[in-house]
Structure formats: C-alpha cells, structure tokens
Tab-separated table of C-alpha atoms in Angstrom:
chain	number	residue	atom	x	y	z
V	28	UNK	CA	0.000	0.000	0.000
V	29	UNK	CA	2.974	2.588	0.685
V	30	UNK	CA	4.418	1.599	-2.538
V	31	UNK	CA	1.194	1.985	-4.847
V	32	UNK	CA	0.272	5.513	-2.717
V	33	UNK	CA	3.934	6.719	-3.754
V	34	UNK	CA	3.200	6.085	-7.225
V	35	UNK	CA	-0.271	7.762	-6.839
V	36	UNK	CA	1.486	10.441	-5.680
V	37	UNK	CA	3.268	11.536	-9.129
V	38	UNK	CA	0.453	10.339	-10.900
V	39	UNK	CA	0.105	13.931	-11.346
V	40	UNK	CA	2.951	14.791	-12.359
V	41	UNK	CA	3.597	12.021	-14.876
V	42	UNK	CA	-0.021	11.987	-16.278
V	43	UNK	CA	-1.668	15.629	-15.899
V	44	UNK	CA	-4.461	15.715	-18.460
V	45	UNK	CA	-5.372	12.590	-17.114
V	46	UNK	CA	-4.976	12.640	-13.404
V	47	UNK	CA	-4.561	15.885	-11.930
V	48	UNK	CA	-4.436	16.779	-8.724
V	49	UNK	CA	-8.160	18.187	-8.331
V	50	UNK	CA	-9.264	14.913	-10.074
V	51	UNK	CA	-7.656	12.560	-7.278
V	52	UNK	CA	-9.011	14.838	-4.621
V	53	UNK	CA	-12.344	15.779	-6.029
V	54	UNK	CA	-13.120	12.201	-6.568
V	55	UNK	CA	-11.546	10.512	-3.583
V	56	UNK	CA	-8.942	7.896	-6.081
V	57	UNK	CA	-6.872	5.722	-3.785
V	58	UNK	CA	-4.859	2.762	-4.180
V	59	UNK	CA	-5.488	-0.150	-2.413
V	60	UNK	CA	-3.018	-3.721	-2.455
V	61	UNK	CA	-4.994	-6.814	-1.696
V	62	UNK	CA	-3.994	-10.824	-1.528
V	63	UNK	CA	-4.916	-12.700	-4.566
V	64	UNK	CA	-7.049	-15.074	-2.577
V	65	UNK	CA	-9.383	-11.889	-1.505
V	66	UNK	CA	-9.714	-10.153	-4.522
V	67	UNK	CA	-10.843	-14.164	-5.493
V	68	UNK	CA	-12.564	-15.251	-3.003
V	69	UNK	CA	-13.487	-12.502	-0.947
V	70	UNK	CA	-13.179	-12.250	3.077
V	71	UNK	CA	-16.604	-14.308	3.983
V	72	UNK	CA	-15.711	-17.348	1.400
V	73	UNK	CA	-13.134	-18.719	3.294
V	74	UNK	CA	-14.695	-18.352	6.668
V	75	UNK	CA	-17.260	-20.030	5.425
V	76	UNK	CA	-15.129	-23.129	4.432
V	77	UNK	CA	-13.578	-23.186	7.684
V	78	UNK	CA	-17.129	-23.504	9.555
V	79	UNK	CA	-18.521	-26.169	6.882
V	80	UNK	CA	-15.272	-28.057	8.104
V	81	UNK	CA	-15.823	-27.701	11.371
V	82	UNK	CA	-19.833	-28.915	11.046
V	83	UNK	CA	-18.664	-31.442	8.918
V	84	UNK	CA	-16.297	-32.744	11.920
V	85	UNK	CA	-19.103	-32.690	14.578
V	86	UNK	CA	-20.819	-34.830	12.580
V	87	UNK	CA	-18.355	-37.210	12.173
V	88	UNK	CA	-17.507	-37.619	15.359
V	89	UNK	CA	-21.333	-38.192	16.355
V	90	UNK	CA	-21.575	-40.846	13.638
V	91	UNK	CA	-17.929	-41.697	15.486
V	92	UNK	CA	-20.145	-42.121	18.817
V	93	UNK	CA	-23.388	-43.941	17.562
V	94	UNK	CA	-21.342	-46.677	15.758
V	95	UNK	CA	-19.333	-46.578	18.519
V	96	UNK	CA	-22.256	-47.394	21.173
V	97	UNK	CA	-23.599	-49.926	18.242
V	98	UNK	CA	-20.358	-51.846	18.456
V	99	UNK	CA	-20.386	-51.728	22.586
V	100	UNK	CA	-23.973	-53.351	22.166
V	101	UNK	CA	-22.860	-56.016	19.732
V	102	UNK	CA	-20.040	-57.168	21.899
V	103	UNK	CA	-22.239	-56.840	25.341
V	104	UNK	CA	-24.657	-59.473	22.899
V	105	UNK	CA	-21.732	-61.479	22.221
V	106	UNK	CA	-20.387	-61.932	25.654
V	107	UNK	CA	-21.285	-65.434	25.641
V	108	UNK	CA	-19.329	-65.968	22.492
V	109	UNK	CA	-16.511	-64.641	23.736
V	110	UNK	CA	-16.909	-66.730	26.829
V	111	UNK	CA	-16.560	-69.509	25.127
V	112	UNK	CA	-13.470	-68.523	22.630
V	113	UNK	CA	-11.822	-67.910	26.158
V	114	UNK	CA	-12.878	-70.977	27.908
V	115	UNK	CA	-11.964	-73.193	24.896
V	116	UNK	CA	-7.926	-71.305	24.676
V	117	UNK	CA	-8.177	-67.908	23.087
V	118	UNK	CA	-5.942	-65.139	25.332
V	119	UNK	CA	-6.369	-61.782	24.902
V	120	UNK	CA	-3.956	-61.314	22.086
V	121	UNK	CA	-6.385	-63.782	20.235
V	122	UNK	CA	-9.294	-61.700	20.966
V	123	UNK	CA	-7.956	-58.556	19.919
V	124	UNK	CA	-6.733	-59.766	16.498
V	125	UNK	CA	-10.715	-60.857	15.986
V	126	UNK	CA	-11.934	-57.560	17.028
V	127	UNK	CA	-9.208	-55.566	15.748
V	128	UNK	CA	-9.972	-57.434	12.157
V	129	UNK	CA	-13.628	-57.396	12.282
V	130	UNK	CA	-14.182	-53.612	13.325
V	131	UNK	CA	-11.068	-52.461	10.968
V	132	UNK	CA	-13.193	-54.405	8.000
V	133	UNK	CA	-16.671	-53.001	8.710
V	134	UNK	CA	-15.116	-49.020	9.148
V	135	UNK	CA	-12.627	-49.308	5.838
V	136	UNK	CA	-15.581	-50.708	3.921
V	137	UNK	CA	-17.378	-48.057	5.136
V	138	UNK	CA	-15.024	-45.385	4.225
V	139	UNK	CA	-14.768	-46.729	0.557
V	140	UNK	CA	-18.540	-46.647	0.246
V	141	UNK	CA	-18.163	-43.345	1.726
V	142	UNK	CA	-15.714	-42.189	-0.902
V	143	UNK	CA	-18.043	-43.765	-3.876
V	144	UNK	CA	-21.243	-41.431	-2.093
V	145	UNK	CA	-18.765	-38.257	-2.198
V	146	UNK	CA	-17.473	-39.107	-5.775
V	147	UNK	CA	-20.910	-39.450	-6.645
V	148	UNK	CA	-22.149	-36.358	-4.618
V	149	UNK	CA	-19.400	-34.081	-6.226
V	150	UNK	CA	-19.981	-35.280	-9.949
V	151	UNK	CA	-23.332	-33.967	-8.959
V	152	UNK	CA	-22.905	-30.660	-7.658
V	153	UNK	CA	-20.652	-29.847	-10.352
V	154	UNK	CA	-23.157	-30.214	-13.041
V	155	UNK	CA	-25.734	-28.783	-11.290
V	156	UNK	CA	-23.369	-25.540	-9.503
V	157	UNK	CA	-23.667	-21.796	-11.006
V	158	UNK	CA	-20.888	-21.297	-13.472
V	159	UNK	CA	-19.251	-17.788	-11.670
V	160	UNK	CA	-17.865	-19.932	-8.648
V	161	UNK	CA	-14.350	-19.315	-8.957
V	162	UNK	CA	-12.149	-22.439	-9.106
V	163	UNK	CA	-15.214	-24.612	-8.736
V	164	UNK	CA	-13.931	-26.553	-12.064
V	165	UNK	CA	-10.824	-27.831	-9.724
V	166	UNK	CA	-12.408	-28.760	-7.206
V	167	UNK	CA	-11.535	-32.941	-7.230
V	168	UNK	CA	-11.329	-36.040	-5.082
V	169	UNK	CA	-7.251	-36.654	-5.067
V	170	UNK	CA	-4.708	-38.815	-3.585
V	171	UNK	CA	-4.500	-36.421	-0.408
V	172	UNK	CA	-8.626	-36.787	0.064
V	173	UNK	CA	-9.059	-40.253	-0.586
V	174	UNK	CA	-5.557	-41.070	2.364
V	175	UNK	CA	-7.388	-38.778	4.501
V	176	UNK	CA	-10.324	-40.633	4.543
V	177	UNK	CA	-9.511	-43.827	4.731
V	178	UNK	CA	-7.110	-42.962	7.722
V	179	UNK	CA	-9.881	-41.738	9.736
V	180	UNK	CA	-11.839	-44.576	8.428
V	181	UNK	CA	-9.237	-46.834	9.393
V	182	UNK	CA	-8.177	-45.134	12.655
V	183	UNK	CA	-11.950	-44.998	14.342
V	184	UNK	CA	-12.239	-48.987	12.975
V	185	UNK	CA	-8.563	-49.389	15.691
V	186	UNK	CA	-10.669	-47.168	18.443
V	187	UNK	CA	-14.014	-49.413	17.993
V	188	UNK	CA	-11.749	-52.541	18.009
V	189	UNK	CA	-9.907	-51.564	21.081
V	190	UNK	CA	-13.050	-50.614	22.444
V	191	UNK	CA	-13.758	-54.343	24.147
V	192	UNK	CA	-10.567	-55.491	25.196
V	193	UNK	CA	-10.538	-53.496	28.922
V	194	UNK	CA	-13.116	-56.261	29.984
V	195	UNK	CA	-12.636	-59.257	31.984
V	196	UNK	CA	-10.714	-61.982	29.695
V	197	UNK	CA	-13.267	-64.733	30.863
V	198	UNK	CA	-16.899	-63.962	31.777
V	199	UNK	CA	-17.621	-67.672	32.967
V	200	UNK	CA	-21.104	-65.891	34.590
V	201	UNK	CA	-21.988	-66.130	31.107
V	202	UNK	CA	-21.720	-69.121	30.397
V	203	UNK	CA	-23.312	-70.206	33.554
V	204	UNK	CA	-26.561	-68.302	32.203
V	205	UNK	CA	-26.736	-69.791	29.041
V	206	UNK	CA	-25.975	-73.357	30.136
V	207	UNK	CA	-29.112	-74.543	28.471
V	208	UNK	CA	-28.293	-73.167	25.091
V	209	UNK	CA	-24.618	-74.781	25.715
C-alpha cells in the first residue's frame, strides 16, 4: 500500500491531463493492495469453508459415537461368544486380532462406500453448480482426500476394536446363564 500511494502520488505529475491533482481529490482515487485469494474469493468465502469443516467434523464424530455405542452393544450381545473362545484357549492377544480385524473391516468398507457417495455427490454438484464460482472446475477427489479418509476410516475402525478389550478376559457368569443353550 505505501508503494502503490507513492506512485499515486506523481500520478500527477507524470499523467496531468489525465490525473490531476483536483481529479484525485475531487473524486476521492486511492490505491489499495490486496492478496490474490481476496480479490478471489473474498473475506466471507473462506470463513465459510472453515465452519462447513468444522460442522462437517461434529458430525463425524457423532456418527464416530453412535457406531461406537452400536459396536459396545454387539459385543455386550456377544459376551457369551466370547466366553466360550476364552474358555476353549483364546488369550487376549487372540481376541484382539478378531476384534481388531472385524471392526477395521466393517469401518474401511465403510469409508470406501463413503468415498463412492462423495465421488458421486461431487460429480453432482458440479453439473448442477452456477458457473461464476471461482475455481469450482478444480475442485476434485485426489490422492490427499481419498488417504485422509480412509485414515480416519481406518483409525476410528482401531478405536471401535480396542473398544472391548478393557473387559474381563473370561466372563464364565456367562456361560453359567446360558448353560441350556450350551
């Protein structure tokens, strides 16, 4: 800005039929420097990004939480089973490997189908998005977006799979109450 106001400054001098010194008075001409990303976007564009980000976390992590309590209900149903895996020889090391594999399958195949809804989604809005929304044409799933999700994918599939292991190793009360099943 004190660059471009010294060269307004012998605008004057350099240019007088064209801007005189009345003219840039009478008329109030200034110079003002802005970022490219702001003469772009504007101020409120990418404050709005920011709080679709964070809205889009919050609901993530209460999806996180829901699947969560669904997986501490299926294991509370499958206490028996687990009774028995222990009674029959499984330690805790087996244990973990099942959960760790079943919970780590169920969350990354829900993070591809995830990825297929948001290719889908954003093949969509493209073709059906005003034309004047700058850089809206570059806007694609890449390497970085498809990592990203599939590490969160993969990382709340470890958390849901570590979820059961701070039980007892052998519920034998469980097997007791099912004896007639048995």
């Amino acid at each position: 800005n004190a660059e471009l106001t010294a060269l307004l400054s012998r605008f004057p001098d350099q240019m007088p039929s064209a801007y005189s010194t009345r003219f840039i008075q009478s008329y109030n001409f200034r110079v003002e420097a802005m970022s490219l990303r702001d003469a772009v976007l504007g101020p409120t564009v990418p404050r709005a990004l920011w709080m679709l980000f964070g809205s889009v976390l919050v609901v993530l992590l209460i999806a996180a939480a829901n699947v969560g309590n669904l997986f501490l209900v299926r294991f509370e149903a499958r206490r028996r089973e687990a009774a028995v895996r222990a009674a029959l020889g499984a330690d805790r090391t087996h244990m973990a490997a099942h959960y760790l594999s079943e919970s780590l399958l169920l969350c990354g195949g829900a993070s591809i189908a995830a990825l297929a809804v948001a290719w889908v989604a954003l093949k969509v809005v493209l073709v059906l998005a005003p034309g004047d929304v700058p850089r809206l044409a570059s806007v694609a799933l890449d390497a970085r977006t498809i990592v990203v999700a599939l590490g969160v994918g993969l990382a709340i599939g470890l958390v849901l799979g570590l979820l059961p292991l701070p039980r007892r190793a052998v519920d034998v009360g469980a097997l007791r109450a099912a004896r007639r099943g048995l």
